[in-house]
Coordinates of C-alpha atoms and ligand atoms in Angstrom, one line a residue:
Chain Y
M1334 CA -0.7 -23.6 10.0
E1335 CA -0.7 -26.5 7.9
C1336 CA -2.4 -28.7 10.1
M1337 CA -5.4 -25.9 10.6
I1338 CA -6.1 -26.4 6.8
A1339 CA -8.0 -29.4 5.4
K1340 CA -8.5 -30.0 1.4
P1341 CA -11.0 -32.4 0.4
S1342 CA -10.0 -35.9 0.5
K1343 CA -11.2 -39.4 1.7
G1344 CA -11.4 -40.3 5.1
A1345 CA -9.8 -37.3 6.6
A1346 CA -11.2 -38.2 10.0
G1347 CA -10.4 -41.8 9.7
K1348 CA -12.2 -44.8 9.0
T1349 CA -15.8 -43.3 10.3
G1350 CA -17.1 -47.0 9.5
L1351 CA -15.7 -47.9 12.8
W1352 CA -18.1 -45.3 14.2
R1353 CA -21.4 -47.8 13.1
T1354 CA -23.9 -49.0 15.6
F1355 CA -26.6 -49.6 12.5
K1356 CA -25.5 -50.8 9.1
P1357 CA -27.7 -49.7 6.2
I1358 CA -28.4 -52.6 4.3
Y1359 CA -30.0 -52.2 0.8
H1360 CA -32.7 -53.8 -0.9
P1361 CA -32.4 -53.4 -4.4
E1362 CA -35.9 -55.1 -5.7
R1363 CA -37.5 -51.9 -3.6
C1364 CA -35.4 -49.1 -4.8
N1365 CA -36.5 -46.8 -7.6
L1366 CA -33.2 -45.2 -8.1
C1367 CA -34.4 -41.7 -6.6
Q1368 CA -30.9 -40.7 -5.4
L1369 CA -32.3 -39.1 -2.8
C1370 CA -30.1 -41.3 -0.5
W1371 CA -27.1 -40.2 -2.6
L1372 CA -28.3 -36.5 -2.2
Y1373 CA -28.5 -36.6 1.8
C1374 CA -25.8 -39.0 2.9
P1375 CA -23.5 -36.5 5.0
E1376 CA -20.3 -38.7 4.6
N1377 CA -20.6 -39.0 0.5
V1378 CA -20.5 -42.7 0.5
I1379 CA -23.4 -43.8 -1.5
D1380 CA -22.4 -44.5 -5.3
V1381 CA -26.2 -44.5 -7.7
S1382 CA -25.4 -46.7 -10.8
E1383 CA -28.4 -48.2 -12.9
D1384 CA -27.8 -51.3 -11.5
G1385 CA -28.8 -49.3 -7.9
I1386 CA -26.7 -48.1 -4.9
T1387 CA -23.6 -49.3 -3.3
I1388 CA -22.5 -48.4 -0.1
D1389 CA -18.6 -47.8 1.4
Y1390 CA -18.7 -49.5 4.5
E1391 CA -15.1 -48.3 5.3
Y1392 CA -16.6 -44.9 5.6
C1393 CA -20.5 -45.1 6.5
K1394 CA -20.9 -44.1 9.7
G1395 CA -24.3 -45.5 9.9
C1396 CA -26.4 -42.6 10.9
G1397 CA -29.5 -43.5 9.0
I1398 CA -30.2 -40.8 7.1
C1399 CA -30.8 -42.7 3.9
A1400 CA -33.0 -44.8 5.7
K1401 CA -35.1 -42.2 6.4
I1402 CA -35.0 -40.1 3.4
C1403 CA -35.8 -43.0 1.4
V1404 CA -39.8 -43.0 0.2
K1405 CA -39.3 -46.7 -0.8
N1406 CA -38.1 -48.4 2.5
A1407 CA -35.2 -49.7 0.3
I1408 CA -32.7 -49.1 2.7
E1409 CA -33.1 -50.7 6.2
M1410 CA -31.0 -50.2 9.6
V1411 CA -29.8 -53.0 11.2
R1412 CA -27.7 -53.4 14.5
E1413 CA -24.2 -54.5 13.1
E1414 CA -24.2 -57.2 15.7
E1415 CA -27.1 -58.9 13.7
T1416 CA -25.8 -58.1 10.0
Chain E
M465 CA 1.4 17.0 3.6
R466 CA 0.8 18.6 6.9
K467 CA -2.8 18.0 7.5
I468 CA -5.5 19.0 10.8
L469 CA -6.9 15.5 11.7
T470 CA -8.4 13.9 14.5
G471 CA -6.8 10.7 15.7
N472 CA -10.0 8.8 14.2
Y473 CA -9.5 10.8 10.6
A474 CA -5.8 10.2 10.8
V475 CA -6.4 6.7 10.9
A476 CA -9.1 6.7 8.2
E477 CA -6.5 8.5 6.4
A478 CA -4.0 5.6 6.6
V479 CA -6.7 3.1 5.6
K480 CA -6.7 5.1 2.7
L481 CA -3.2 5.0 1.9
A482 CA -2.8 1.4 2.5
D483 CA -5.3 0.8 -0.5
V484 CA -7.6 -1.4 1.9
E485 CA -10.0 -3.3 -0.4
F486 CA -12.5 -4.3 2.5
I487 CA -13.8 -2.8 5.4
A488 CA -16.6 -4.0 7.5
A489 CA -17.7 -2.3 10.8
Y490 CA -20.8 -1.5 12.9
P491 CA -21.0 2.1 15.0
I492 CA -19.7 2.5 18.2
T493 CA -18.7 5.5 20.0
P494 CA -15.8 6.7 19.9
Q495 CA -14.6 4.8 17.0
T496 CA -17.7 5.9 14.6
T497 CA -15.9 8.8 13.0
I498 CA -13.6 6.4 11.6
V499 CA -15.6 4.0 9.8
E500 CA -17.9 7.4 8.9
R501 CA -15.1 8.9 7.2
L502 CA -14.0 5.7 5.4
A503 CA -17.7 5.3 4.1
E504 CA -17.2 9.1 2.5
M505 CA -14.0 8.0 0.8
V506 CA -15.7 5.0 -0.5
E507 CA -18.8 7.1 -1.6
R508 CA -16.4 9.7 -2.9
G509 CA -14.3 6.9 -5.0
E510 CA -11.3 8.2 -3.2
L511 CA -10.6 4.3 -1.8
N512 CA -11.9 1.5 -4.0
A513 CA -12.9 -0.6 -1.5
E514 CA -16.1 -3.0 -0.5
F515 CA -17.7 -1.4 2.6
V516 CA -20.0 -3.8 4.0
R517 CA -22.7 -2.8 6.4
V518 CA -23.1 -5.4 9.1
E519 CA -25.7 -6.2 12.2
S520 CA -23.1 -6.3 15.1
E521 CA -19.3 -6.3 15.7
H522 CA -19.3 -10.1 15.5
S523 CA -20.5 -9.9 11.9
A524 CA -18.0 -7.5 11.4
L525 CA -15.2 -9.5 12.0
A526 CA -16.6 -12.3 10.6
A527 CA -17.1 -10.4 7.0
V528 CA -13.4 -9.1 7.8
Y529 CA -12.2 -12.5 8.6
G530 CA -13.9 -13.8 5.0
A531 CA -12.4 -11.1 3.2
S532 CA -9.0 -11.4 4.4
A533 CA -9.2 -15.4 4.0
G534 CA -10.4 -14.6 0.3
G535 CA -7.0 -12.7 0.4
L536 CA -7.9 -8.8 0.6
R537 CA -6.4 -6.4 2.7
A538 CA -9.2 -5.8 5.3
F539 CA -9.7 -3.5 8.1
T540 CA -12.3 -2.9 10.9
A541 CA -12.6 -0.5 13.8
T542 CA -14.3 -1.0 17.3
S543 CA -14.4 -0.3 21.2
S544 CA -15.4 -1.5 24.0
H545 CA -18.5 -3.5 24.2
G546 CA -17.7 -3.7 20.5
L547 CA -14.7 -5.4 20.9
L548 CA -16.2 -7.6 23.4
Y549 CA -18.7 -8.7 20.8
M550 CA -16.4 -9.8 18.6
Y551 CA -14.2 -11.3 21.0
E552 CA -15.0 -14.8 19.5
M553 CA -13.6 -13.9 16.1
C554 CA -11.0 -11.9 17.4
W555 CA -9.4 -15.5 18.5
W556 CA -10.2 -16.8 15.0
V557 CA -8.8 -14.2 13.2
A558 CA -5.5 -14.6 14.9
N559 CA -5.4 -18.7 15.2
S560 CA -6.2 -18.6 11.7
R561 CA -3.1 -16.3 10.8
L562 CA -4.9 -13.6 9.1
P563 CA -3.3 -10.2 8.7
V564 CA -6.5 -8.1 9.8
V565 CA -5.7 -4.2 10.8
M566 CA -8.0 -2.8 13.5
A567 CA -8.2 0.4 15.6
V568 CA -9.3 -0.3 18.8
V569 CA -10.5 3.5 20.2
T570 CA -10.4 2.6 23.9
R571 CA -13.4 2.9 26.0
T572 CA -14.5 1.8 29.3
I573 CA -16.4 -1.0 29.7
G574 CA -19.8 -0.8 31.3
P575 CA -21.7 -0.7 33.2
P576 CA -22.4 1.9 34.1
W577 CA -22.5 3.0 30.5
N578 CA -19.4 5.3 30.1
I579 CA -18.1 6.2 26.7
H580 CA -14.8 7.6 28.1
T581 CA -10.9 6.1 27.6
E582 CA -9.8 3.1 29.8
H583 CA -7.4 0.6 28.5
T584 CA -9.0 -2.8 29.9
D585 CA -10.7 -3.1 26.8
I586 CA -8.1 -3.2 24.4
L587 CA -6.2 -5.4 27.0
T588 CA -8.9 -8.0 26.7
L589 CA -7.0 -8.8 23.0
R590 CA -3.9 -9.6 25.0
D591 CA -3.9 -13.6 25.1
T592 CA -5.4 -13.9 21.5
G593 CA -2.3 -13.6 19.3
W594 CA -3.4 -10.0 18.0
I595 CA 0.3 -7.7 17.8
I596 CA -1.2 -4.7 19.9
A597 CA -0.1 -1.1 19.7
M598 CA -0.9 1.8 21.6
S599 CA -0.5 5.1 20.3
E600 CA 0.1 8.5 21.9
N601 CA -1.5 11.0 19.3
A602 CA -3.1 11.4 16.2
Q603 CA 0.6 10.9 14.3
E604 CA 1.4 7.9 16.1
A605 CA -2.5 6.5 15.1
L606 CA -1.5 7.2 11.6
D607 CA 1.9 5.7 11.4
L608 CA 1.2 3.0 13.6
T609 CA -1.9 2.0 11.2
L610 CA 0.7 1.8 8.1
L611 CA 2.9 0.1 9.6
G612 CA 0.2 -2.5 11.1
F613 CA -0.5 -3.5 7.5
K614 CA 3.1 -3.6 7.1
I615 CA 3.9 -5.9 9.9
A616 CA 0.4 -7.8 9.7
E617 CA 1.2 -9.1 6.3
Q618 CA 4.7 -9.9 7.1
V619 CA 4.4 -12.3 10.1
N620 CA 0.6 -13.1 9.4
L621 CA -0.9 -12.0 12.5
P622 CA -3.5 -9.3 12.8
F623 CA -2.4 -6.0 14.3
A624 CA -4.7 -3.8 16.9
I625 CA -4.2 0.0 16.9
G626 CA -5.2 1.8 20.5
L627 CA -6.4 5.0 20.0
D628 CA -7.4 6.9 23.8
G629 CA -11.1 7.3 23.2
F630 CA -11.5 11.4 22.6
Q631 CA -8.3 12.4 23.9
V632 CA -6.8 10.7 20.8
S633 CA -9.6 10.0 18.4
H634 CA -11.5 13.3 18.4
T635 CA -8.6 16.1 19.2
A636 CA -7.4 17.7 16.2
E637 CA -3.8 17.9 15.8
V638 CA -1.4 18.6 13.2
V639 CA -0.3 15.1 11.6
D640 CA 2.0 14.7 8.6
V641 CA 0.4 12.6 6.1
P642 CA 2.8 10.7 3.7
E643 CA 2.0 11.9 0.1
S644 CA 2.8 7.9 -0.9
L645 CA 3.7 5.2 0.1
D646 CA 6.5 4.2 -2.6
G647 CA 6.2 0.5 -2.4
F648 CA 6.0 0.2 1.3
L649 CA 2.9 -2.1 1.3
P650 CA 3.7 -4.9 -1.1
K651 CA 1.2 -7.6 -1.8
R652 CA 2.6 -10.6 0.0
E653 CA 2.4 -14.3 0.0
R654 CA -0.2 -15.7 2.6
F655 CA -0.4 -18.8 4.2
F656 CA -3.7 -19.7 2.2
V657 CA -6.0 -18.1 0.3
I658 CA -9.6 -19.4 -0.3
E659 CA -10.8 -18.9 -3.5
P660 CA -13.1 -20.8 -6.2
G661 CA -11.7 -23.6 -7.4
N662 CA -9.4 -24.8 -5.3
P663 CA -11.8 -25.8 -2.2
I664 CA -9.9 -26.0 1.4
T665 CA -11.5 -25.9 5.0
V666 CA -9.7 -23.6 7.5
G667 CA -9.9 -24.7 11.2
G668 CA -11.9 -27.6 11.4
L669 CA -12.1 -30.5 14.0
T670 CA -8.4 -31.8 13.4
E671 CA -5.8 -33.4 16.0
N672 CA -5.2 -32.0 19.3
E673 CA -1.8 -31.3 18.5
C674 CA -2.6 -29.0 15.9
S675 CA -4.0 -26.9 18.6
M676 CA -0.7 -26.6 19.9
T677 CA 1.6 -26.2 16.7
I678 CA -0.4 -23.3 15.9
R679 CA 0.1 -21.2 19.4
K680 CA 3.6 -22.2 19.1
E681 CA 4.2 -21.0 15.7
M682 CA 2.6 -17.7 16.2
A683 CA 4.7 -17.3 19.1
K684 CA 7.5 -17.6 16.9
D685 CA 6.6 -15.2 14.5
M686 CA 5.6 -12.7 17.1
E687 CA 8.8 -12.7 18.7
R688 CA 10.1 -11.3 14.9
V689 CA 7.8 -8.3 15.3
G690 CA 10.3 -6.4 17.4
E691 CA 13.1 -6.4 14.9
L692 CA 10.4 -5.8 11.8
V693 CA 9.2 -2.7 13.6
R694 CA 12.8 -1.2 13.8
N695 CA 13.4 -1.8 10.3
S696 CA 10.1 -1.4 8.5
G697 CA 11.1 1.3 6.3
Y698 CA 8.6 3.7 7.5
V699 CA 9.1 7.4 6.8
R700 CA 9.7 7.8 10.4
D701 CA 11.5 5.3 12.8
Y702 CA 9.5 3.3 15.6
D703 CA 10.3 1.0 18.4
L704 CA 8.4 -0.9 20.6
V705 CA 9.0 1.3 22.8
E706 CA 9.6 5.4 23.6
E707 CA 12.5 5.9 26.1
Y708 CA 12.2 9.6 27.5
R709 CA 14.5 11.2 29.6
M710 CA 15.7 7.9 30.3
E711 CA 19.8 9.2 30.4
D712 CA 20.7 8.6 34.4
A713 CA 17.3 7.8 35.7
E714 CA 16.7 6.8 38.9
Y715 CA 13.4 6.3 38.6
V716 CA 11.4 5.6 35.4
V717 CA 7.6 5.5 34.9
I718 CA 6.3 3.1 32.8
S719 CA 2.6 3.5 31.3
M720 CA 0.9 3.7 27.6
G721 CA -1.5 6.3 25.8
A722 CA -2.4 9.9 25.3
W723 CA -2.0 10.7 29.1
C724 CA 2.0 9.7 28.6
G725 CA 2.1 13.4 27.2
D726 CA 1.1 14.8 30.5
M727 CA 3.6 12.2 32.4
K728 CA 6.2 13.7 30.2
D729 CA 5.3 17.3 31.1
A730 CA 5.5 16.0 34.5
I731 CA 8.6 14.5 33.9
D732 CA 10.1 18.2 32.5
I733 CA 8.9 19.7 35.6
L734 CA 10.7 17.0 37.9
R735 CA 13.4 17.0 36.3
E736 CA 14.1 20.7 36.6
K737 CA 13.9 20.2 40.4
G738 CA 16.8 17.6 40.3
V739 CA 14.8 14.6 40.2
Q740 CA 16.5 11.8 38.2
I741 CA 13.0 10.4 36.6
G742 CA 12.5 9.4 33.4
M743 CA 9.5 7.4 30.9
L744 CA 9.2 4.3 29.2
R745 CA 6.3 4.7 27.1
L746 CA 4.9 0.8 25.8
R747 CA 4.2 1.3 22.3
F748 CA 3.1 -2.2 21.6
V749 CA 2.0 -4.3 24.7
R750 CA 2.2 -7.5 22.3
P751 CA 4.7 -8.3 21.8
F752 CA 5.9 -7.3 25.1
P753 CA 8.9 -5.1 25.0
K754 CA 10.6 -7.5 27.7
E755 CA 14.0 -6.8 26.7
F756 CA 13.8 -2.8 27.5
V757 CA 12.1 -4.1 31.1
E758 CA 14.6 -6.5 31.6
K759 CA 17.5 -4.1 31.4
L760 CA 16.2 -1.5 33.7
D761 CA 17.9 -1.0 36.9
C762 CA 16.0 1.7 39.0
K763 CA 12.7 2.1 41.0
V764 CA 9.8 1.6 38.5
L765 CA 6.3 3.3 38.5
V766 CA 3.8 1.1 36.2
V767 CA 1.0 3.6 36.0
D768 CA -2.1 1.4 34.6
R769 CA -5.3 3.1 33.6
N770 CA -6.8 -0.9 33.4
Y771 CA -7.7 -3.1 36.1
S772 CA -7.9 -7.2 36.7
V773 CA -9.6 -7.5 39.8
G774 CA -8.3 -9.8 42.0
L775 CA -4.7 -9.0 40.9
G776 CA -4.0 -5.3 39.9
G777 CA -2.9 -3.3 37.0
I778 CA -2.5 -5.6 34.2
I779 CA 0.9 -3.7 32.5
A780 CA 2.3 -3.7 36.4
T781 CA 1.8 -7.4 36.7
E782 CA 3.1 -8.3 33.4
V783 CA 6.2 -5.7 34.7
K784 CA 6.7 -7.6 37.9
S785 CA 7.1 -10.8 35.8
I786 CA 9.9 -9.4 33.6
A787 CA 11.9 -6.7 35.6
N788 CA 15.0 -7.3 37.8
C789 CA 14.3 -4.6 40.0
D790 CA 11.8 -2.6 42.5
V791 CA 8.0 -2.2 40.8
H792 CA 5.2 -0.5 42.1
G793 CA 2.0 -0.2 40.3
I794 CA -1.1 2.5 40.4
V795 CA -4.3 2.0 39.1
A796 CA -5.4 5.6 37.8
G797 CA -7.9 7.2 35.5
L798 CA -10.3 4.4 35.2
G799 CA -13.5 5.3 33.6
G800 CA -12.1 8.5 31.8
V801 CA -11.4 10.2 35.4
D802 CA -9.2 12.8 34.5
V803 CA -5.7 12.9 35.7
G804 CA -3.4 15.6 34.3
V805 CA -0.3 17.2 34.7
D806 CA -1.0 18.4 38.3
D807 CA -1.5 14.8 39.4
F808 CA 1.2 13.2 37.8
V809 CA 3.6 15.8 39.6
S810 CA 2.3 15.0 42.9
M811 CA 2.2 11.2 42.4
F812 CA 5.5 11.2 41.2
R813 CA 6.9 12.9 44.1
K814 CA 5.1 10.7 46.1
F815 CA 6.5 7.5 44.5
V816 CA 9.6 9.0 44.8
R817 CA 9.4 9.5 48.6
G818 CA 7.9 5.9 48.8
E819 CA 4.3 7.0 50.0
L820 CA 2.4 6.2 46.9
K821 CA -0.6 4.0 47.5
G822 CA -1.9 1.5 44.9
W823 CA -5.1 3.8 43.6
W824 CA -5.9 7.2 42.1
P825 CA -7.6 9.0 43.1
Ligands
SF4_1157 S1 -25.9 -44.5 7.0 FE1 -25.1 -42.4 7.0 S2 -23.3 -42.4 6.1 FE2 -24.1 -44.4 5.9 S3 -25.0 -44.3 4.0 FE3 -26.7 -43.7 5.0 S4 -26.4 -41.7 5.2 FE4 -24.5 -42.4 4.3
SF4_1158 S1 -33.4 -43.0 -1.7 FE1 -34.0 -45.3 -1.7 S2 -35.1 -45.3 -3.3 FE2 -34.0 -43.4 -3.4 S3 -32.1 -44.0 -4.5 FE3 -31.9 -44.5 -2.7 S4 -32.3 -46.5 -2.0 FE4 -32.9 -46.0 -3.7

């Protein structure tokens, strides 16, 4: 039964960063710290501080939601091979 | 205390005695009067339970799932199409090891629309992991419901009690209702309780091996049920089967449900004529009472009020897979078609003479 019960933890489904085809690249100069990306990221891998955001690429699965939601175009999705 | 109760009201009395904390159900004939009576009990303040009205049986069992996962003693009841509508949730409840108790008032599955008894509906539960009991009368419906809460909470598997539509559900009989339960149903440790401040997710995506592990664990706990039923400490003794006039029997009838009363009358009549015939009445279908069937050493007749198209009567098929002797299966009384004492007398006679076919009528 224990195997069916999940508790909040980091990376319960493995290193989801390996799933990524596109990588979110942050452009701090365009960011106004609105925190929408932090709110919407389904993997909860965006941290916000006064200096801007940081993305945990070990678990960021590259879904692109942060880039889509960012009205300042401060996050750009770039093919992994091109980064 | 002796009361005159229908099978459905007997179940409601048991639910009240068990101090059930949560009920959700959707009305369907012939189950409706169980939850109607429970709603009255809650309304009058005789039963301190949350009664949630829902828009479908799927939601009924989903609500009961949530309540049970939150640690409450929870109950629902249904029949036929209602059971099929909640079928997905039946698996969720079982695999999540929730000790839910449900009354299934057996009714034919349509089309054509038919509200009368047949056992094919409750037998759709047989692969899910629910414990499945089948009562013969109102007394047993009450007793098995109480036993249901006890056993379900001991093994963390859900428990379904079958009652034949109308024949048990709506027939009033004298029922001995326990005054109190004297600690028969203590609160027990659960595998998990979903509660505020302790976030968990149950049943999410995980390794494939987990699916196999949980079914193996369920099988192990299901095997404990027979022993727990025999040693339940309930006011009346119960076992997985009832053995009726089995001493020196050369012929044994296996069946379940209300009509077993008529079969016993037929057996009495044949015994008077010197036919050595008895009955093994299945009080439980899951766990299947293997040990009782294995040791039979005589000619066996299984009378099924259910049918699996393409193979045969479901209980006969299961008995054949276990028995070490000749087994003949007959399918009878589908759709609530009446089969009475006289029918059973001539059915059993034909069986003894080796002239019985596979269908009645
Ligand atoms: S790409 Fe998806 S997972 Fe990665 S940071 Fe953006 S929203 Fe989160
Ligand atoms: S949504 Fe865009 S602007 Fe807002 S915090 Fe994130 S990166 Fe910055």
